[in-house]
XYZ file of C-alpha atoms in Angstrom:
657
model
C 21.655 -23.273 -34.042
C 21.597 -20.689 -32.047
C 23.123 -17.328 -32.150
C 23.729 -15.619 -28.713
C 24.661 -12.005 -27.459
C 27.943 -11.968 -25.840
C 27.290 -9.079 -23.545
C 24.459 -8.873 -21.470
C 22.402 -8.534 -25.046
C 24.830 -5.984 -26.362
C 27.306 -7.199 -29.262
C 30.515 -6.661 -29.051
C 30.411 -4.483 -32.604
C 28.275 -1.861 -30.903
C 30.666 0.683 -29.630
C 27.912 3.313 -29.123
C 24.957 2.922 -26.840
C 21.812 4.153 -28.332
C 19.806 6.314 -26.016
C 17.002 3.814 -25.156
C 19.545 0.934 -25.038
C 19.203 -0.901 -21.460
C 21.777 -0.037 -18.718
C 24.840 -2.360 -18.848
C 26.250 -3.992 -15.702
C 29.000 -1.173 -15.614
C 26.442 1.726 -15.956
C 24.541 -0.155 -13.098
C 27.654 -0.687 -10.721
C 28.589 3.256 -11.573
C 25.013 4.371 -10.433
C 25.113 1.995 -7.395
C 28.472 3.478 -6.730
C 27.921 7.090 -7.414
C 25.013 7.298 -4.348
C 26.606 4.722 -2.032
C 29.709 7.677 -2.106
C 26.997 10.360 -1.921
C 25.805 12.603 1.204
C 22.393 10.454 0.624
C 23.982 7.381 1.333
C 22.929 5.988 4.614
C 23.964 2.164 6.447
C 20.041 1.060 5.797
C 19.725 2.557 2.060
C 18.875 -0.471 -0.199
C 18.493 -0.289 -4.115
C 15.267 -1.527 -5.376
C 15.795 -0.965 -8.903
C 18.072 0.714 -11.126
C 17.249 1.136 -15.005
C 17.488 3.328 -17.534
C 15.490 6.758 -17.031
C 14.660 6.931 -20.684
C 15.050 10.345 -22.293
C 12.197 12.581 -23.425
C 10.504 11.242 -26.263
C 11.900 13.302 -29.599
C 9.883 15.123 -32.199
C 11.389 12.917 -34.914
C 9.868 9.769 -32.802
C 13.603 8.173 -33.028
C 17.191 9.429 -31.989
C 18.575 8.612 -35.150
C 20.809 11.819 -35.712
C 20.028 12.882 -31.987
C 23.335 13.906 -30.371
C 24.137 14.702 -26.779
C 21.757 12.538 -24.989
C 22.906 11.443 -21.493
C 22.693 8.222 -20.373
C 20.661 8.561 -16.487
C 19.769 5.876 -14.691
C 16.729 5.928 -12.689
C 16.908 4.581 -8.819
C 14.523 3.567 -6.395
C 15.636 3.046 -3.012
C 14.224 1.969 0.287
C 15.836 3.097 3.580
C 14.675 -0.056 5.924
C 15.445 2.110 8.976
C 13.839 5.430 7.808
C 11.187 3.603 6.126
C 11.183 5.855 3.175
C 11.225 5.518 -0.482
C 13.725 7.642 -2.501
C 14.035 8.434 -6.061
C 17.257 9.378 -7.802
C 18.979 9.946 -11.544
C 22.108 9.657 -11.920
C 23.902 10.746 -15.053
C 26.257 7.948 -15.410
C 28.603 9.584 -17.728
C 29.264 12.697 -16.004
C 29.271 10.572 -12.705
C 26.575 12.939 -10.868
C 23.207 12.803 -9.371
C 20.979 14.981 -11.432
C 17.704 14.679 -8.885
C 16.786 13.286 -5.185
C 13.632 12.827 -3.792
C 11.377 11.400 -1.225
C 8.724 9.600 -1.914
C 6.501 9.502 1.491
C 3.559 7.329 2.261
C 4.259 4.316 0.121
C 6.053 1.185 0.329
C 8.520 -0.196 -2.210
C 8.524 -3.212 -4.179
C 10.321 -6.367 -3.099
C 14.126 -6.391 -2.869
C 15.376 -9.788 -4.849
C 16.807 -11.188 -1.341
C 13.667 -11.096 0.436
C 12.241 -14.047 -1.767
C 14.821 -16.396 -0.144
C 14.974 -14.882 3.310
C 11.481 -15.018 4.423
C 11.405 -18.748 3.861
C 14.669 -18.929 6.258
C 12.902 -16.606 8.757
C 9.459 -18.182 8.906
C 10.833 -21.851 9.357
C 12.916 -20.746 12.372
C 9.875 -19.252 14.232
C 8.621 -21.513 17.098
C 4.871 -20.313 16.654
C 4.985 -21.400 12.824
C 6.537 -24.529 14.062
C 4.079 -25.439 16.527
C 1.621 -24.796 14.073
C 3.305 -27.294 11.860
C 3.495 -30.300 14.049
C -0.458 -29.983 14.850
C -0.072 -31.204 11.065
C 2.168 -33.835 11.768
C 4.755 -31.972 10.098
C 8.372 -32.232 11.992
C 11.038 -31.838 9.205
C 10.980 -28.552 8.472
C 13.067 -28.284 5.801
C 10.663 -29.922 3.576
C 8.533 -26.683 4.196
C 8.062 -24.739 0.873
C 7.262 -21.127 2.225
C 5.850 -18.330 -0.371
C 6.646 -14.731 0.484
C 3.358 -13.674 -0.626
C 2.754 -9.711 -0.862
C 0.481 -8.513 1.601
C -2.331 -7.685 -0.217
C -4.545 -5.348 1.879
C -6.279 -6.609 5.149
C -7.370 -2.910 5.872
C -6.273 0.561 7.848
C -3.848 -1.527 9.915
C -1.547 -2.014 6.789
C -1.420 1.574 6.017
C 1.708 3.215 5.879
C 1.350 5.333 8.759
C 0.701 2.507 11.499
C 2.312 -0.092 9.658
C 5.652 -1.992 9.217
C 6.244 -3.024 5.736
C 4.667 -6.861 5.630
C 4.340 -9.680 3.913
C 2.089 -12.486 4.293
C 3.698 -15.884 3.230
C 1.804 -19.264 2.967
C 3.357 -22.555 3.459
C 3.582 -25.853 1.739
C 5.250 -29.132 2.320
C 7.103 -31.773 0.352
C 7.172 -35.319 1.459
C 10.669 -35.371 -0.270
C 13.296 -32.697 -1.255
C 12.329 -31.853 -5.074
C 8.849 -32.903 -5.020
C 5.841 -30.538 -6.300
C 5.396 -28.956 -2.529
C 2.076 -27.382 -3.904
C 0.555 -30.632 -3.617
C 0.269 -30.261 -0.100
C -0.673 -26.772 1.276
C -1.011 -26.265 4.948
C -4.426 -24.670 4.871
C -5.435 -22.171 7.507
C -1.877 -20.636 8.640
C -0.903 -17.750 7.761
C 2.406 -15.497 8.615
C 2.632 -11.888 9.016
C 6.460 -10.858 8.773
C 8.173 -7.440 8.935
C 10.057 -6.850 5.771
C 12.449 -4.131 7.589
C 13.498 -6.271 10.406
C 13.053 -9.733 8.881
C 10.870 -10.782 12.326
C 7.572 -12.953 12.395
C 4.769 -10.473 13.945
C 2.251 -12.820 13.811
C 1.232 -16.588 13.123
C -3.082 -16.976 12.423
C -4.126 -20.617 12.504
C -7.749 -20.951 11.352
C -7.736 -24.843 12.534
C -5.621 -27.915 10.897
C -7.239 -29.223 7.667
C -5.439 -32.554 6.930
C -2.694 -32.595 4.223
C -3.641 -34.063 0.941
C -2.155 -37.521 0.584
C -1.392 -37.767 -2.933
C 1.464 -36.626 -4.615
C 1.144 -33.988 -7.748
C 4.781 -34.401 -9.189
C 5.715 -33.358 -12.698
C 9.310 -34.001 -13.260
C 11.049 -37.322 -14.171
C 12.082 -38.291 -10.686
C 8.668 -38.602 -9.380
C 6.228 -38.603 -11.958
C 5.998 -42.618 -12.675
C 5.372 -43.037 -8.926
C 1.892 -45.189 -8.714
C 0.690 -42.544 -6.149
C 1.001 -39.728 -8.272
C -1.855 -37.988 -9.565
C -2.546 -38.268 -12.395
C -0.396 -41.541 -12.381
C 1.386 -42.674 -15.868
C 3.976 -45.579 -16.126
C 6.020 -43.939 -18.929
C 6.743 -41.378 -21.626
C 4.658 -41.344 -24.834
C 6.468 -43.711 -27.288
C 4.933 -42.481 -30.762
C 6.101 -38.572 -30.671
C 8.181 -38.199 -33.759
C 11.033 -34.986 -33.703
C 10.254 -32.060 -35.292
C 12.816 -30.165 -36.735
C 12.945 -26.172 -37.675
C 15.675 -25.727 -39.657
C 16.799 -22.446 -41.604
C 19.486 -23.197 -43.853
C 20.168 -19.763 -44.998
C 19.921 -18.304 -41.337
C 17.436 -15.998 -40.254
C 15.569 -13.327 -42.183
C 16.397 -10.825 -38.831
C 19.594 -8.666 -38.272
C 20.399 -7.234 -34.855
C 22.981 -5.026 -34.127
C 22.708 -4.268 -30.065
C 19.157 -3.780 -29.251
C 17.876 -2.667 -32.719
C 16.091 -5.143 -34.638
C 15.189 -5.506 -38.477
C 13.302 -7.807 -39.972
C 11.510 -7.977 -43.354
C 10.229 -4.499 -43.339
C 9.928 -4.047 -39.406
C 12.367 -1.807 -37.655
C 12.367 -1.898 -33.658
C 14.548 -1.729 -30.424
C 14.359 -4.520 -27.705
C 14.409 -2.794 -24.503
C 14.446 -4.658 -20.790
C 14.209 -3.117 -17.091
C 13.679 -4.808 -13.575
C 9.656 -3.846 -13.465
C 8.555 -4.298 -16.457
C 10.744 -6.719 -18.297
C 10.500 -7.107 -21.816
C 9.916 -3.145 -23.665
C 9.745 -2.530 -27.201
C 10.642 0.753 -28.694
C 10.443 2.594 -32.027
C 8.316 0.324 -34.088
C 8.283 1.399 -37.886
C 7.469 -0.267 -41.124
C 8.927 0.522 -44.794
C 6.106 1.075 -47.016
C 7.414 0.501 -50.209
C 10.872 2.880 -49.438
C 9.041 5.292 -46.721
C 9.765 4.437 -43.127
C 6.276 4.801 -40.966
C 6.211 5.021 -37.790
C 3.319 2.893 -35.732
C 4.344 2.330 -32.101
C 7.017 4.000 -29.840
C 7.058 2.153 -26.916
C 4.864 -1.118 -25.625
C 4.924 -2.892 -22.891
C 3.378 -4.230 -19.767
C 2.396 -1.717 -17.377
C 0.941 -3.597 -14.808
C -0.814 -7.086 -13.559
C -2.931 -8.566 -10.777
C -4.331 -11.662 -10.037
C -7.791 -11.533 -7.885
C -8.680 -14.312 -5.976
C -12.583 -15.026 -5.316
C -12.480 -17.166 -2.272
C -13.655 -15.726 0.819
C -11.400 -18.617 3.350
C -8.792 -16.877 5.553
C -5.933 -18.198 3.577
C -7.134 -17.183 0.066
C -9.758 -14.004 0.690
C -6.799 -11.220 0.317
C -4.665 -12.826 -2.548
C -4.316 -9.847 -5.271
C -0.752 -9.734 -5.868
C 0.350 -6.972 -8.419
C 3.216 -9.474 -10.051
C 4.734 -6.425 -11.910
C 4.333 -3.628 -8.988
C 4.900 -5.515 -6.330
C 7.257 -7.975 -7.348
C 8.948 -7.112 -10.734
C 8.255 -8.945 -14.142
C 12.025 -8.026 -15.205
C 13.305 -9.561 -11.799
C 11.478 -12.690 -12.473
C 12.319 -13.471 -15.846
C 13.866 -16.921 -16.962
C 16.718 -17.984 -18.171
C 15.363 -19.432 -21.824
C 16.374 -23.141 -22.728
C 17.452 -23.862 -26.454
C 15.022 -26.191 -27.991
C 12.628 -26.074 -24.975
C 11.364 -22.618 -24.606
C 12.204 -21.494 -28.328
C 12.715 -23.355 -31.306
C 14.692 -22.823 -34.631
C 17.435 -20.114 -35.157
C 17.520 -18.317 -31.846
C 18.725 -15.123 -30.932
C 18.874 -14.261 -27.397
C 19.507 -11.267 -25.475
C 20.757 -11.312 -22.038
C 19.551 -9.000 -19.181
C 20.823 -6.991 -16.517
C 19.239 -6.218 -13.430
C 20.226 -5.194 -9.891
C 20.149 -6.448 -6.135
C 19.674 -4.502 -3.075
C 23.635 -3.623 -2.694
C 23.500 -2.380 -6.312
C 25.388 -4.568 -7.649
C 24.465 -6.107 -11.484
C 22.950 -9.191 -11.874
C 22.941 -11.338 -15.173
C 19.943 -13.187 -16.430
C 21.421 -15.199 -19.438
C 18.988 -15.582 -22.351
C 16.314 -13.155 -20.769
C 14.610 -12.705 -24.033
C 14.363 -14.941 -26.943
C 13.762 -13.911 -30.547
C 13.289 -16.291 -33.682
C 10.656 -16.573 -36.870
C 7.422 -18.912 -36.737
C 5.724 -19.880 -39.764
C 2.123 -19.424 -39.382
C 0.312 -20.794 -41.958
C -1.189 -19.437 -44.937
C -1.307 -15.515 -44.970
C -3.365 -15.530 -48.284
C -4.602 -17.487 -50.496
C -7.121 -17.701 -53.952
C -8.004 -20.223 -56.332
C -9.590 -19.165 -59.974
C -11.985 -22.225 -60.477
C -11.852 -21.554 -64.094
C -8.355 -21.513 -64.847
C -7.376 -23.715 -62.140
C -4.484 -21.086 -61.341
C -3.409 -21.138 -57.543
C -1.948 -18.440 -55.582
C -0.803 -18.733 -51.798
C 1.618 -17.077 -49.771
C 2.599 -18.144 -45.991
C 2.558 -16.194 -42.784
C 5.589 -15.457 -40.954
C 5.912 -13.742 -37.881
C 9.313 -12.477 -35.634
C 8.779 -13.636 -32.200
C 10.132 -11.605 -29.364
C 9.429 -13.237 -25.973
C 10.508 -13.571 -22.460
C 8.853 -16.059 -19.550
C 8.742 -15.035 -15.966
C 8.384 -17.274 -12.896
C 6.244 -15.394 -9.993
C 6.300 -18.195 -7.105
C 3.923 -20.970 -8.044
C 3.086 -19.517 -11.420
C 4.537 -18.952 -15.197
C 3.970 -15.752 -17.519
C 4.814 -15.704 -21.224
C 4.787 -12.501 -22.700
C 4.991 -12.563 -26.934
C 5.050 -9.861 -28.964
C 4.792 -10.917 -32.566
C 5.217 -9.112 -35.979
C 3.741 -10.314 -38.783
C 4.626 -10.038 -42.682
C 1.244 -8.447 -43.000
C 2.362 -5.459 -40.883
C -0.186 -7.300 -37.806
C 1.323 -6.777 -34.078
C 0.121 -9.261 -31.700
C 0.624 -9.241 -27.677
C 0.064 -12.572 -26.405
C 0.056 -13.909 -22.894
C 0.932 -17.131 -22.077
C -0.094 -18.616 -18.716
C 1.043 -21.701 -17.057
C 2.689 -23.190 -13.479
C 0.879 -24.489 -10.989
C -2.083 -23.401 -9.790
C -2.312 -22.004 -6.087
C -3.858 -24.687 -3.887
C -5.790 -25.313 -0.815
C -6.818 -28.079 1.299
C -10.317 -29.213 2.359
C -11.793 -31.544 4.934
C -12.291 -35.147 3.561
C -15.990 -35.422 1.968
C -15.895 -31.451 1.813
C -16.807 -29.435 -1.577
C -14.978 -25.709 -1.798
C -17.654 -23.200 -2.475
C -15.151 -20.835 -3.759
C -13.319 -23.190 -6.201
C -12.810 -26.764 -7.676
C -11.594 -29.919 -6.730
C -8.065 -31.048 -8.674
C -6.828 -33.600 -6.604
C -8.233 -35.760 -3.311
C -8.579 -33.262 -0.296
C -7.179 -30.610 -2.396
C -8.942 -27.746 -4.541
C -7.776 -24.794 -6.657
C -9.471 -21.442 -5.817
C -11.623 -19.325 -8.317
C -9.581 -16.548 -9.529
C -8.283 -14.067 -12.628
C -5.419 -12.649 -13.977
C -5.651 -9.299 -15.631
C -2.572 -7.878 -17.406
C -2.768 -3.990 -18.767
C -0.158 -3.354 -21.546
C 0.722 0.506 -22.202
C 1.077 1.100 -25.750
C 2.129 4.859 -27.120
C 1.015 4.718 -30.371
C 2.333 7.265 -33.112
C 0.661 6.386 -36.353
C 2.202 7.942 -38.954
C 3.294 10.266 -36.941
C 2.238 11.997 -33.325
C -0.883 13.487 -33.984
C -3.428 10.676 -33.334
C -7.265 10.171 -32.359
C -9.092 7.456 -31.112
C -12.094 6.100 -32.372
C -15.024 3.310 -31.232
C -16.389 1.326 -34.046
C -19.231 -0.360 -33.238
C -21.463 -2.309 -35.865
C -25.356 -1.746 -35.664
C -28.520 -2.494 -37.223
C -28.810 0.328 -40.567
C -30.723 2.947 -38.156
C -32.885 4.603 -40.794
C -35.957 2.147 -41.520
C -36.614 2.800 -44.864
C -32.849 2.434 -46.075
C -33.341 -0.967 -44.368
C -36.535 -2.642 -45.935
C -35.219 -6.306 -45.876
C -33.944 -6.157 -42.426
C -30.416 -7.113 -43.148
C -28.318 -4.191 -43.393
C -25.957 -2.834 -41.134
C -23.381 -0.018 -40.812
C -20.323 0.862 -38.391
C -20.569 3.862 -36.231
C -17.503 5.792 -35.246
C -17.630 7.253 -31.920
C -14.618 10.176 -31.018
C -12.964 9.363 -27.610
C -12.823 13.280 -27.649
C -11.222 14.011 -24.150
C -9.690 11.690 -20.734
C -13.241 11.990 -19.309
C -14.280 9.803 -21.882
C -11.269 7.584 -22.309
C -12.183 4.737 -20.232
C -14.105 2.300 -22.783
C -15.482 -1.088 -22.507
C -15.770 -3.851 -25.087
C -19.373 -4.421 -26.436
C -20.191 -8.309 -27.510
C -23.528 -7.073 -29.526
C -21.471 -4.628 -31.619
C -18.468 -6.367 -32.561
C -16.472 -2.968 -30.764
C -13.252 -2.318 -31.511
C -10.979 0.711 -31.239
C -9.345 2.451 -34.519
C -6.256 5.042 -33.770
C -6.099 7.065 -36.987
C -3.750 10.053 -38.187
C -6.401 12.622 -39.278
C -2.980 14.664 -40.952
C -2.294 11.800 -43.191
C -4.487 10.488 -45.632
C -4.766 7.593 -48.011
C -5.527 7.290 -51.802
C -8.951 6.470 -50.766
C -9.508 9.883 -48.898
C -9.489 8.380 -45.387
C -7.046 8.976 -42.503
C -4.647 6.403 -41.715
C -5.237 3.830 -38.922
C -4.623 0.986 -37.081
C -6.941 -0.640 -35.223
C -7.065 -2.354 -31.366
C -8.727 -5.793 -31.817
C -9.876 -7.398 -28.672
C -9.472 -11.570 -28.163
C -10.846 -12.929 -25.213
C -12.323 -10.714 -22.799
C -13.809 -11.878 -19.807
C -16.169 -10.735 -17.081
C -14.387 -8.839 -14.053
C -15.369 -10.190 -10.870
C -13.907 -7.649 -8.631
C -16.634 -6.206 -6.753
C -17.211 -2.620 -5.301
C -16.488 -2.498 -1.542
C -13.441 -4.876 -1.624
C -10.160 -3.764 -1.243
C -8.779 -4.698 -4.543
C -11.391 -2.506 -6.406
C -9.630 0.543 -5.629
C -6.031 -0.771 -5.470
C -6.803 -2.491 -9.248
C -9.236 0.300 -10.457
C -7.538 -0.207 -13.848
C -9.526 -3.516 -14.349
C -12.692 -2.118 -14.422
C -12.705 -1.154 -18.101
C -10.864 -2.993 -21.217
C -9.171 0.310 -22.927
C -8.149 3.921 -21.415
C -7.311 6.321 -23.539
C -4.930 9.101 -21.917
C -2.733 11.887 -23.431
C 0.890 11.516 -23.730
C 2.669 12.085 -20.510
C 6.218 10.415 -19.657
C 5.427 10.383 -15.969
C 2.719 8.332 -16.344
C 4.005 4.614 -17.014
C 1.976 2.343 -14.650
C -1.963 1.378 -14.645
C -2.088 0.858 -10.946
C 0.280 3.752 -10.105
C 4.051 3.884 -9.298
C 4.081 2.240 -5.400
C 0.919 0.204 -4.536
C 2.289 -2.124 -1.960
C 0.194 -2.192 0.831
C -1.922 0.982 -0.455
C -5.525 0.891 -0.581
C -6.303 4.345 -2.678
C -6.978 4.163 -6.274
C -3.631 5.290 -8.087
C -2.657 5.153 -11.634
C -5.140 5.452 -14.685
C -7.832 7.275 -12.729
C -5.905 9.789 -11.482
C -4.149 10.065 -14.932
C -7.468 10.927 -16.652
C -8.647 13.506 -13.816
C -7.520 16.449 -15.556
C -9.710 15.379 -18.809
C -6.903 16.648 -21.116
C -8.180 16.470 -25.043
C -7.495 13.454 -26.621
C -8.268 14.458 -30.383
C -5.395 15.020 -33.120
C -2.636 14.582 -30.416
C -0.085 12.192 -28.561
C -2.022 10.024 -27.079
C -1.736 6.258 -24.971
C -3.682 3.136 -25.031
C -3.873 1.221 -21.895
C -5.319 -2.067 -22.744
C -6.594 -4.967 -20.026
C -6.644 -8.352 -21.017
C -7.741 -10.795 -18.617
C -7.907 -14.673 -17.931
C -10.878 -16.489 -15.994
C -9.981 -19.485 -14.248
C -12.323 -21.488 -13.019
C -9.794 -24.562 -12.395
C -10.222 -28.089 -13.327
C -8.337 -31.783 -12.675
C -6.677 -31.213 -15.983
C -4.848 -28.113 -14.865
C -3.106 -30.336 -12.371
C -0.037 -30.987 -11.482
C 1.183 -27.821 -14.383
C -1.688 -26.248 -16.202
C -1.330 -26.588 -19.852
C -0.881 -22.845 -21.309
C -4.019 -20.825 -21.538
C -3.921 -17.693 -24.005
C -4.645 -14.382 -23.828
C -3.953 -11.090 -25.996
C -5.023 -8.719 -28.486
C -3.834 -7.774 -31.896
C -3.387 -4.032 -33.511
C -3.902 -4.346 -37.439
C -3.708 -1.789 -39.992
C -7.087 -0.207 -41.261
C -6.394 2.214 -44.043
C -2.952 2.587 -42.964
C -1.654 0.983 -46.526
C -3.599 1.055 -50.446
C -3.604 -2.238 -50.352
C -2.830 -5.643 -48.963
C 0.766 -4.973 -47.427
C 1.369 -9.025 -48.027
C 0.944 -8.922 -51.615
C 4.688 -8.526 -52.537
C 5.253 -12.189 -50.530
C 7.213 -14.748 -52.654
C 5.830 -17.984 -53.487
C 7.380 -20.831 -50.959
C 9.279 -23.451 -52.910
C 7.533 -27.203 -52.766
C 9.872 -28.479 -50.271
C 8.286 -30.310 -47.708
C 7.731 -33.846 -47.235
C 4.973 -35.504 -48.346
C 2.954 -39.112 -48.382
C 0.722 -40.243 -51.697
């Protein structure tokens, strides 16, 4: 069963829009029309992104009871003739442009239509066609041409002396609908001017034979004996699993506002970040306590560790260069999510400013998560056990060959977890028969997957029990005083205050079990300690990006696991606002440059999680999900176990004697 939203994620009973609600389709159209009819309009002006200009964070950390908050659209635009980005704010109720400014020296992220136009233009280029004929390909309609962002080749890509370019890569199907990534065209690199939609150059580094084995995964092709791996039928021993909630879900939805058990939060969405979470509070025995004002993905990057011509410059920023919201899937009941589902539709824009609805872009449901707590009194045989449950809010995005699932979990013991699920199809390269790739692993005959990594940075605007917060780095170390450790078994925890932004870039340490604690020194629990939450790393991977590479400066945020900054509403993205074809370090290195004090103030955490991918045959033709993420857990925030009041579960499950 599903409960679906009706109009772009807004229930029909919601007559008043909350200041943090995403723009509606009507508001997007209004903002675009106002700009198109203004003195700033030109025939070559295109809308890159139209999204809510979020109002300033109120001292109360909520807009409940706050009146006269303007509904403004933030529009990023690009004039292809002037080669200039513009930023505008539009009051969609007053129907006026409230600000307009040029952003010189930067390139925009992709326009939506470029994703398909690039393929059409490259396919018609005679130089590309000749390179394909050399490889025995004459039916060009079977070519898949992925419009990879330019990366950065060197000073020739700089804004002052370069067009806005992308560098598409080519793959070939043998039949319509096949998995074309099974036949990468190695050594063929196209440079295309996105402003004029013309091919500037075609590099051909030599013919490598196309791999011969298919790598299909759909029912139409999967049982082909030439497929790799080859299967003859679906498994016959998979019995149905049904997840039912006869009394309906435990959550309630009012527009974009969600309440579930003791949690209250607001869901948001925009073209760049996709899913956002706002105003997260927890009802502690009648007292509503703030925890997180805003949380979202702030940037991601995929650097490749392969020196070959086709792969060395792959380091795409899938959010900042493409747009995670633009890439969001329409989710499918029973496949992407199971159970009693509530879907939020999302609305983005095309380059003309028209609204584009993505149905079922955000999925929300509940999941049983095993045991929350249990104890058996062996003297009395008395058993007490409670089950864990979590509220799941998620989106899944397709960027070229990869799928990224972004999942926010809210548990009934007041834990918050963020998880990224990576799946889809690996980027592939071809090798000559008998060759062993140096910078990757063979996954099928004549084909390999390059070594690469994925890094995701999440911006967490923390307000634990209010706006005055401090961050401590917590290390577990052996007792440092020998006279206090005669048995060589004692250890203590050492708290180190992150006092200012100069010390705000922090690294995880395995040997000390390091985590970070966000406390409110103005709120003391009954045991005399400040209330807090701790950020707990899960999977931490080594950063293979090396100083001296172009990507080192472009993605400086990956060089530290955690950055702590003082809240600034203009600082939203870990690698800066516009990183396309830009080699300079932007974003977090700039944000910490003023060395703002961080003690007992409004702080923001920027946490980076990674996935280290040395591919293997089991990753082909579609990669099983790889998981990474982190947790926020209460530490002294409550006076005891906040899940103590969970009711016992009825013995209603089937069993076999």
